[in-house]
C-alpha cells in the first residue's frame, strides 16, 4: 500500500492562495495517476483535479478551472495542487489519491487504491 501524505492546508482569506502537497516517501509518483479530491462538511467527496500517468495530462472540475493547477515534481516524489483566488466554498478537507493501473483521469473515488489522510483548507475572513 502506498503511503501518501498531504500538507499545505490552512486558514486563508478569500482571494488568497495555497499550495497543497501530496508526497510519498517510498516511491516516485510519476507512474501513478494522482487525483485531488475534497470533502466539505455534510457533502460527498468530489474530485477537483487529476494528472494521469500516461502523459501527465491534467484535468479539472469546472468549479476550479482557472484557479487550481496540478503539477508533478518527480525529483521530490511530490504532486502539488496550487490554489489561487480561494473562495469560502473551497473550504474542505483535501485528499490526494493514487492509482498505478488507472491510465486516464477520472473523478471516481472508488477507482483509486491509495489515499492520504487529508489536509484542511479553510477560507474565511
Short mmCIF file of N, CA and C in Angstrom, two decimals:
data_model
loop_
_atom_site.label_atom_id
_atom_site.label_comp_id
_atom_site.label_asym_id
_atom_site.label_seq_id
_atom_site.Cartn_x
_atom_site.Cartn_y
_atom_site.Cartn_z
N UNK A 1 0.84 -1.18 0.00
CA UNK A 1 0.00 0.00 0.00
C UNK A 1 0.88 1.24 0.00
N UNK A 2 0.54 2.16 -0.89
CA UNK A 2 1.29 3.39 -0.99
C UNK A 2 0.90 4.33 0.14
N UNK A 3 1.90 4.91 0.80
CA UNK A 3 1.64 5.85 1.89
C UNK A 3 1.76 7.26 1.36
N UNK A 4 0.63 7.96 1.30
CA UNK A 4 0.61 9.33 0.81
C UNK A 4 0.40 10.29 1.97
N UNK A 5 1.06 11.42 1.90
CA UNK A 5 0.94 12.43 2.94
C UNK A 5 0.64 13.77 2.28
N UNK A 6 -0.48 14.38 2.66
CA UNK A 6 -0.82 15.71 2.19
C UNK A 6 -0.37 16.74 3.21
N UNK A 7 -0.05 17.91 2.72
CA UNK A 7 0.31 19.02 3.59
C UNK A 7 0.03 20.32 2.85
N UNK A 8 0.11 21.42 3.59
CA UNK A 8 -0.03 22.73 2.97
C UNK A 8 -1.36 23.41 3.21
N UNK A 9 -2.29 22.73 3.85
CA UNK A 9 -3.56 23.35 4.15
C UNK A 9 -3.43 24.41 5.22
N UNK A 10 -4.53 25.13 5.45
CA UNK A 10 -4.52 26.15 6.48
C UNK A 10 -5.71 27.06 6.36
N UNK A 11 -5.66 28.12 7.15
CA UNK A 11 -6.70 29.15 7.15
C UNK A 11 -6.23 30.29 6.25
N UNK A 12 -7.05 30.67 5.30
CA UNK A 12 -6.66 31.72 4.36
C UNK A 12 -7.87 32.59 4.07
N UNK A 13 -7.62 33.85 3.80
CA UNK A 13 -8.70 34.77 3.48
C UNK A 13 -9.18 34.57 2.05
N UNK A 14 -10.42 34.93 1.77
CA UNK A 14 -10.90 34.86 0.39
C UNK A 14 -9.98 35.63 -0.55
N UNK A 15 -9.73 35.03 -1.69
CA UNK A 15 -8.80 35.62 -2.64
C UNK A 15 -7.37 35.18 -2.47
N UNK A 16 -7.08 34.50 -1.38
CA UNK A 16 -5.72 34.05 -1.11
C UNK A 16 -5.35 32.81 -1.89
N UNK A 17 -4.14 32.35 -1.60
CA UNK A 17 -3.58 31.19 -2.32
C UNK A 17 -2.96 30.20 -1.35
N UNK A 18 -2.92 28.97 -1.79
CA UNK A 18 -2.24 27.92 -1.05
C UNK A 18 -1.58 26.98 -2.05
N UNK A 19 -0.59 26.26 -1.56
CA UNK A 19 -0.02 25.17 -2.34
C UNK A 19 -0.10 23.91 -1.49
N UNK A 20 -0.90 22.98 -1.94
CA UNK A 20 -1.01 21.69 -1.26
C UNK A 20 -0.01 20.71 -1.87
N UNK A 21 0.52 19.86 -1.02
CA UNK A 21 1.49 18.85 -1.47
C UNK A 21 0.97 17.46 -1.17
N UNK A 22 1.29 16.57 -2.05
CA UNK A 22 0.98 15.15 -1.87
C UNK A 22 2.29 14.41 -2.11
N UNK A 23 2.80 13.78 -1.08
CA UNK A 23 4.13 13.19 -1.17
C UNK A 23 4.11 11.72 -0.78
N UNK A 24 5.04 11.01 -1.34
CA UNK A 24 5.28 9.62 -0.97
C UNK A 24 6.73 9.47 -0.58
N UNK A 25 6.96 8.83 0.55
CA UNK A 25 8.34 8.61 1.00
C UNK A 25 8.96 7.39 0.34
N UNK A 26 8.10 6.55 -0.25
CA UNK A 26 8.62 5.26 -0.70
C UNK A 26 8.99 5.24 -2.16
N UNK A 27 8.12 5.83 -2.99
CA UNK A 27 8.31 5.69 -4.43
C UNK A 27 8.06 7.01 -5.12
N UNK A 28 8.59 7.11 -6.33
CA UNK A 28 8.24 8.25 -7.15
C UNK A 28 6.79 8.11 -7.60
N UNK A 29 6.11 9.22 -7.73
CA UNK A 29 4.69 9.18 -8.08
C UNK A 29 4.45 9.30 -9.58
N UNK A 30 5.50 9.37 -10.38
CA UNK A 30 5.28 9.63 -11.80
C UNK A 30 4.65 8.44 -12.53
N UNK A 31 4.63 7.26 -11.90
CA UNK A 31 3.98 6.11 -12.51
C UNK A 31 2.51 6.01 -12.13
N UNK A 32 2.06 6.91 -11.27
CA UNK A 32 0.70 6.86 -10.75
C UNK A 32 -0.15 7.97 -11.34
N UNK A 33 -1.41 7.65 -11.57
CA UNK A 33 -2.38 8.70 -11.78
C UNK A 33 -2.75 9.25 -10.41
N UNK A 34 -2.67 10.55 -10.27
CA UNK A 34 -2.92 11.21 -8.99
C UNK A 34 -4.14 12.11 -9.10
N UNK A 35 -5.06 11.91 -8.19
CA UNK A 35 -6.24 12.76 -8.14
C UNK A 35 -6.27 13.54 -6.84
N UNK A 36 -6.76 14.76 -6.93
CA UNK A 36 -7.06 15.55 -5.73
C UNK A 36 -8.57 15.61 -5.58
N UNK A 37 -9.02 15.29 -4.39
CA UNK A 37 -10.43 15.31 -4.04
C UNK A 37 -10.61 16.24 -2.84
N UNK A 38 -11.83 16.64 -2.61
CA UNK A 38 -12.11 17.42 -1.41
C UNK A 38 -13.48 17.02 -0.87
N UNK A 39 -13.61 17.19 0.43
CA UNK A 39 -14.87 16.87 1.08
C UNK A 39 -15.20 17.96 2.08
N UNK A 40 -16.28 18.64 1.81
CA UNK A 40 -16.78 19.66 2.73
C UNK A 40 -17.73 19.00 3.72
N UNK A 41 -17.93 19.61 4.88
CA UNK A 41 -18.83 19.03 5.87
C UNK A 41 -20.22 18.77 5.30
N UNK A 42 -20.70 17.56 5.50
CA UNK A 42 -22.03 17.22 5.05
C UNK A 42 -22.18 16.97 3.57
N UNK A 43 -21.06 16.97 2.86
CA UNK A 43 -21.11 16.77 1.41
C UNK A 43 -20.30 15.53 1.01
N UNK A 44 -20.58 15.07 -0.20
CA UNK A 44 -19.84 13.95 -0.75
C UNK A 44 -18.42 14.39 -1.14
N UNK A 45 -17.50 13.44 -1.13
CA UNK A 45 -16.15 13.72 -1.60
C UNK A 45 -16.20 13.91 -3.12
N UNK A 46 -15.60 14.98 -3.59
CA UNK A 46 -15.64 15.29 -5.02
C UNK A 46 -14.23 15.48 -5.57
N UNK A 47 -14.06 15.07 -6.82
CA UNK A 47 -12.79 15.27 -7.47
C UNK A 47 -12.65 16.69 -7.97
N UNK A 48 -11.45 17.26 -7.80
CA UNK A 48 -11.22 18.61 -8.27
C UNK A 48 -10.12 18.69 -9.32
N UNK A 49 -9.14 17.78 -9.26
CA UNK A 49 -8.06 17.85 -10.23
C UNK A 49 -7.36 16.50 -10.31
N UNK A 50 -6.70 16.29 -11.43
CA UNK A 50 -6.05 14.99 -11.64
C UNK A 50 -4.93 15.16 -12.66
N UNK A 51 -3.90 14.34 -12.49
CA UNK A 51 -2.85 14.25 -13.50
C UNK A 51 -2.65 12.77 -13.79
N UNK A 52 -2.68 12.41 -15.05
CA UNK A 52 -2.63 10.98 -15.36
C UNK A 52 -1.19 10.49 -15.51
N UNK A 53 -1.05 9.16 -15.58
CA UNK A 53 0.28 8.56 -15.67
C UNK A 53 0.65 8.16 -17.09
N UNK A 54 -0.14 8.64 -18.05
CA UNK A 54 0.15 8.35 -19.45
C UNK A 54 1.10 9.39 -20.03
N UNK A 55 0.65 10.62 -20.00
CA UNK A 55 1.49 11.72 -20.50
C UNK A 55 1.36 12.95 -19.60
N UNK A 56 0.96 12.71 -18.37
CA UNK A 56 0.77 13.78 -17.37
C UNK A 56 -0.24 14.82 -17.83
N UNK A 57 -1.25 14.37 -18.57
CA UNK A 57 -2.36 15.28 -18.89
C UNK A 57 -3.07 15.65 -17.60
N UNK A 58 -3.57 16.86 -17.57
CA UNK A 58 -4.22 17.36 -16.36
C UNK A 58 -5.70 17.62 -16.61
N UNK A 59 -6.48 17.51 -15.55
CA UNK A 59 -7.92 17.66 -15.64
C UNK A 59 -8.41 18.42 -14.41
N UNK A 60 -9.47 19.18 -14.61
CA UNK A 60 -10.01 19.99 -13.53
C UNK A 60 -11.53 19.95 -13.54
N UNK A 61 -12.10 19.97 -12.35
CA UNK A 61 -13.54 20.15 -12.25
C UNK A 61 -13.89 21.56 -12.69
N UNK A 62 -15.08 21.72 -13.23
CA UNK A 62 -15.49 23.03 -13.74
C UNK A 62 -15.43 24.10 -12.65
N UNK A 63 -15.70 23.70 -11.43
CA UNK A 63 -15.77 24.66 -10.33
C UNK A 63 -14.40 25.25 -9.97
N UNK A 64 -13.32 24.62 -10.44
CA UNK A 64 -11.99 25.10 -10.06
C UNK A 64 -11.13 25.49 -11.26
N UNK A 65 -11.63 25.31 -12.46
CA UNK A 65 -10.85 25.65 -13.65
C UNK A 65 -10.43 27.11 -13.62
N UNK A 66 -9.18 27.33 -13.95
CA UNK A 66 -8.63 28.67 -13.95
C UNK A 66 -8.09 29.13 -12.61
N UNK A 67 -8.40 28.38 -11.55
CA UNK A 67 -7.91 28.75 -10.21
C UNK A 67 -6.97 27.71 -9.62
N UNK A 68 -7.16 26.45 -10.00
CA UNK A 68 -6.34 25.36 -9.47
C UNK A 68 -5.39 24.88 -10.55
N UNK A 69 -4.18 24.53 -10.14
CA UNK A 69 -3.20 23.97 -11.06
C UNK A 69 -2.52 22.79 -10.39
N UNK A 70 -2.52 21.65 -11.07
CA UNK A 70 -1.86 20.46 -10.56
C UNK A 70 -0.53 20.30 -11.29
N UNK A 71 0.49 19.88 -10.54
CA UNK A 71 1.80 19.71 -11.17
C UNK A 71 2.57 18.60 -10.46
N UNK A 72 3.47 18.00 -11.19
CA UNK A 72 4.33 16.94 -10.63
C UNK A 72 5.74 17.48 -10.39
N UNK A 73 6.33 17.01 -9.31
CA UNK A 73 7.77 17.21 -9.07
C UNK A 73 8.33 15.83 -8.81
N UNK A 74 8.76 15.17 -9.87
CA UNK A 74 9.20 13.79 -9.72
C UNK A 74 10.50 13.67 -8.94
N UNK A 75 11.30 14.73 -8.95
CA UNK A 75 12.54 14.70 -8.17
C UNK A 75 12.25 14.54 -6.69
N UNK A 76 11.19 15.20 -6.24
CA UNK A 76 10.85 15.17 -4.82
C UNK A 76 9.67 14.26 -4.50
N UNK A 77 9.27 13.42 -5.48
CA UNK A 77 8.19 12.45 -5.24
C UNK A 77 6.92 13.15 -4.75
N UNK A 78 6.61 14.26 -5.37
CA UNK A 78 5.51 15.09 -4.88
C UNK A 78 4.62 15.55 -6.02
N UNK A 79 3.34 15.63 -5.74
CA UNK A 79 2.39 16.26 -6.65
C UNK A 79 1.78 17.44 -5.91
N UNK A 80 1.75 18.58 -6.57
CA UNK A 80 1.24 19.80 -5.95
C UNK A 80 -0.12 20.17 -6.51
N UNK A 81 -0.89 20.84 -5.67
CA UNK A 81 -2.11 21.49 -6.12
C UNK A 81 -2.01 22.96 -5.71
N UNK A 82 -1.82 23.79 -6.71
CA UNK A 82 -1.73 25.23 -6.47
C UNK A 82 -3.15 25.80 -6.55
N UNK A 83 -3.53 26.50 -5.52
CA UNK A 83 -4.90 27.01 -5.45
C UNK A 83 -4.83 28.53 -5.34
N UNK A 84 -5.45 29.20 -6.27
CA UNK A 84 -5.49 30.66 -6.26
C UNK A 84 -6.94 31.13 -6.15
N UNK A 85 -7.09 32.40 -5.83
CA UNK A 85 -8.42 33.03 -5.76
C UNK A 85 -9.38 32.20 -4.94
N UNK A 86 -8.94 31.82 -3.75
CA UNK A 86 -9.75 30.95 -2.91
C UNK A 86 -11.06 31.60 -2.53
N UNK A 87 -12.09 30.75 -2.47
CA UNK A 87 -13.44 31.18 -2.12
C UNK A 87 -13.89 30.43 -0.87
N UNK A 88 -14.82 30.99 -0.13
CA UNK A 88 -15.33 30.25 1.05
C UNK A 88 -15.84 28.86 0.70
N UNK A 89 -16.40 28.70 -0.48
CA UNK A 89 -16.91 27.38 -0.87
C UNK A 89 -15.81 26.38 -1.19
N UNK A 90 -14.56 26.82 -1.19
CA UNK A 90 -13.43 25.88 -1.33
C UNK A 90 -13.06 25.23 -0.01
N UNK A 91 -13.68 25.68 1.07
CA UNK A 91 -13.40 25.12 2.38
C UNK A 91 -13.75 23.63 2.39
N UNK A 92 -12.78 22.81 2.76
CA UNK A 92 -12.96 21.36 2.74
C UNK A 92 -11.68 20.70 3.23
N UNK A 93 -11.78 19.40 3.49
CA UNK A 93 -10.58 18.59 3.64
C UNK A 93 -10.17 18.12 2.25
N UNK A 94 -8.92 18.34 1.92
CA UNK A 94 -8.41 17.97 0.60
C UNK A 94 -7.57 16.70 0.73
N UNK A 95 -7.87 15.76 -0.15
CA UNK A 95 -7.19 14.47 -0.16
C UNK A 95 -6.52 14.24 -1.51
N UNK A 96 -5.36 13.62 -1.48
CA UNK A 96 -4.81 13.11 -2.72
C UNK A 96 -4.99 11.60 -2.75
N UNK A 97 -5.10 11.09 -3.96
CA UNK A 97 -5.31 9.66 -4.17
C UNK A 97 -4.46 9.22 -5.35
N UNK A 98 -4.05 7.96 -5.31
CA UNK A 98 -3.15 7.46 -6.34
C UNK A 98 -3.62 6.10 -6.84
N UNK A 99 -3.36 5.86 -8.10
CA UNK A 99 -3.63 4.54 -8.64
C UNK A 99 -2.61 4.23 -9.73
N UNK A 100 -2.02 3.06 -9.64
CA UNK A 100 -0.97 2.66 -10.58
C UNK A 100 -1.55 2.19 -11.91
N UNK A 101 -2.72 1.57 -11.88
CA UNK A 101 -3.28 0.97 -13.09
C UNK A 101 -4.22 1.90 -13.84
N UNK A 102 -4.63 2.97 -13.21
CA UNK A 102 -5.56 3.91 -13.84
C UNK A 102 -4.82 4.76 -14.84
N UNK A 103 -5.11 4.59 -16.12
CA UNK A 103 -4.34 5.24 -17.17
C UNK A 103 -4.88 6.60 -17.54
N UNK A 104 -6.12 6.85 -17.20
CA UNK A 104 -6.73 8.13 -17.52
C UNK A 104 -7.36 8.70 -16.26
N UNK A 105 -7.49 10.00 -16.23
CA UNK A 105 -8.08 10.63 -15.06
C UNK A 105 -9.58 10.44 -15.00
N UNK A 106 -10.05 10.06 -13.86
CA UNK A 106 -11.48 10.01 -13.59
C UNK A 106 -11.69 10.57 -12.20
N UNK A 107 -12.84 11.17 -11.98
CA UNK A 107 -13.16 11.71 -10.66
C UNK A 107 -14.10 10.75 -9.93
N UNK A 108 -13.75 9.48 -9.99
CA UNK A 108 -14.50 8.44 -9.29
C UNK A 108 -13.62 7.92 -8.18
N UNK A 109 -13.96 8.22 -6.95
CA UNK A 109 -13.07 7.89 -5.83
C UNK A 109 -12.82 6.40 -5.69
N UNK A 110 -13.77 5.57 -6.11
CA UNK A 110 -13.58 4.12 -5.98
C UNK A 110 -12.53 3.58 -6.93
N UNK A 111 -12.11 4.37 -7.89
CA UNK A 111 -11.09 3.92 -8.85
C UNK A 111 -9.68 4.05 -8.30
N UNK A 112 -9.52 4.71 -7.18
CA UNK A 112 -8.19 4.96 -6.62
C UNK A 112 -7.93 4.02 -5.45
N UNK A 113 -6.76 3.43 -5.43
CA UNK A 113 -6.44 2.46 -4.39
C UNK A 113 -5.88 3.09 -3.12
N UNK A 114 -5.11 4.13 -3.29
CA UNK A 114 -4.35 4.66 -2.15
C UNK A 114 -4.75 6.11 -1.89
N UNK A 115 -4.89 6.44 -0.60
CA UNK A 115 -5.34 7.77 -0.20
C UNK A 115 -4.45 8.29 0.93
N UNK A 116 -4.33 9.61 0.95
CA UNK A 116 -3.70 10.24 2.09
C UNK A 116 -4.72 10.53 3.17
N UNK A 117 -4.25 11.15 4.24
CA UNK A 117 -5.11 11.40 5.40
C UNK A 117 -5.88 12.71 5.29
N UNK A 118 -5.50 13.54 4.33
CA UNK A 118 -6.20 14.79 4.13
C UNK A 118 -5.54 15.98 4.80
N UNK A 119 -5.78 17.15 4.23
CA UNK A 119 -5.32 18.40 4.82
C UNK A 119 -6.46 19.41 4.75
N UNK A 120 -6.68 20.12 5.85
CA UNK A 120 -7.83 21.02 5.95
C UNK A 120 -7.50 22.36 5.29
N UNK A 121 -8.41 22.81 4.44
CA UNK A 121 -8.34 24.15 3.88
C UNK A 121 -9.58 24.90 4.33
N UNK A 122 -9.37 26.03 4.99
CA UNK A 122 -10.47 26.86 5.46
C UNK A 122 -10.31 28.26 4.88
N UNK A 123 -11.34 28.71 4.18
CA UNK A 123 -11.31 30.03 3.56
C UNK A 123 -12.34 30.89 4.28
N UNK A 124 -11.82 31.88 4.99
CA UNK A 124 -12.70 32.71 5.80
C UNK A 124 -12.03 34.04 6.08
N UNK A 125 -12.83 35.08 6.18
CA UNK A 125 -12.29 36.38 6.54
C UNK A 125 -12.41 36.60 8.04
#
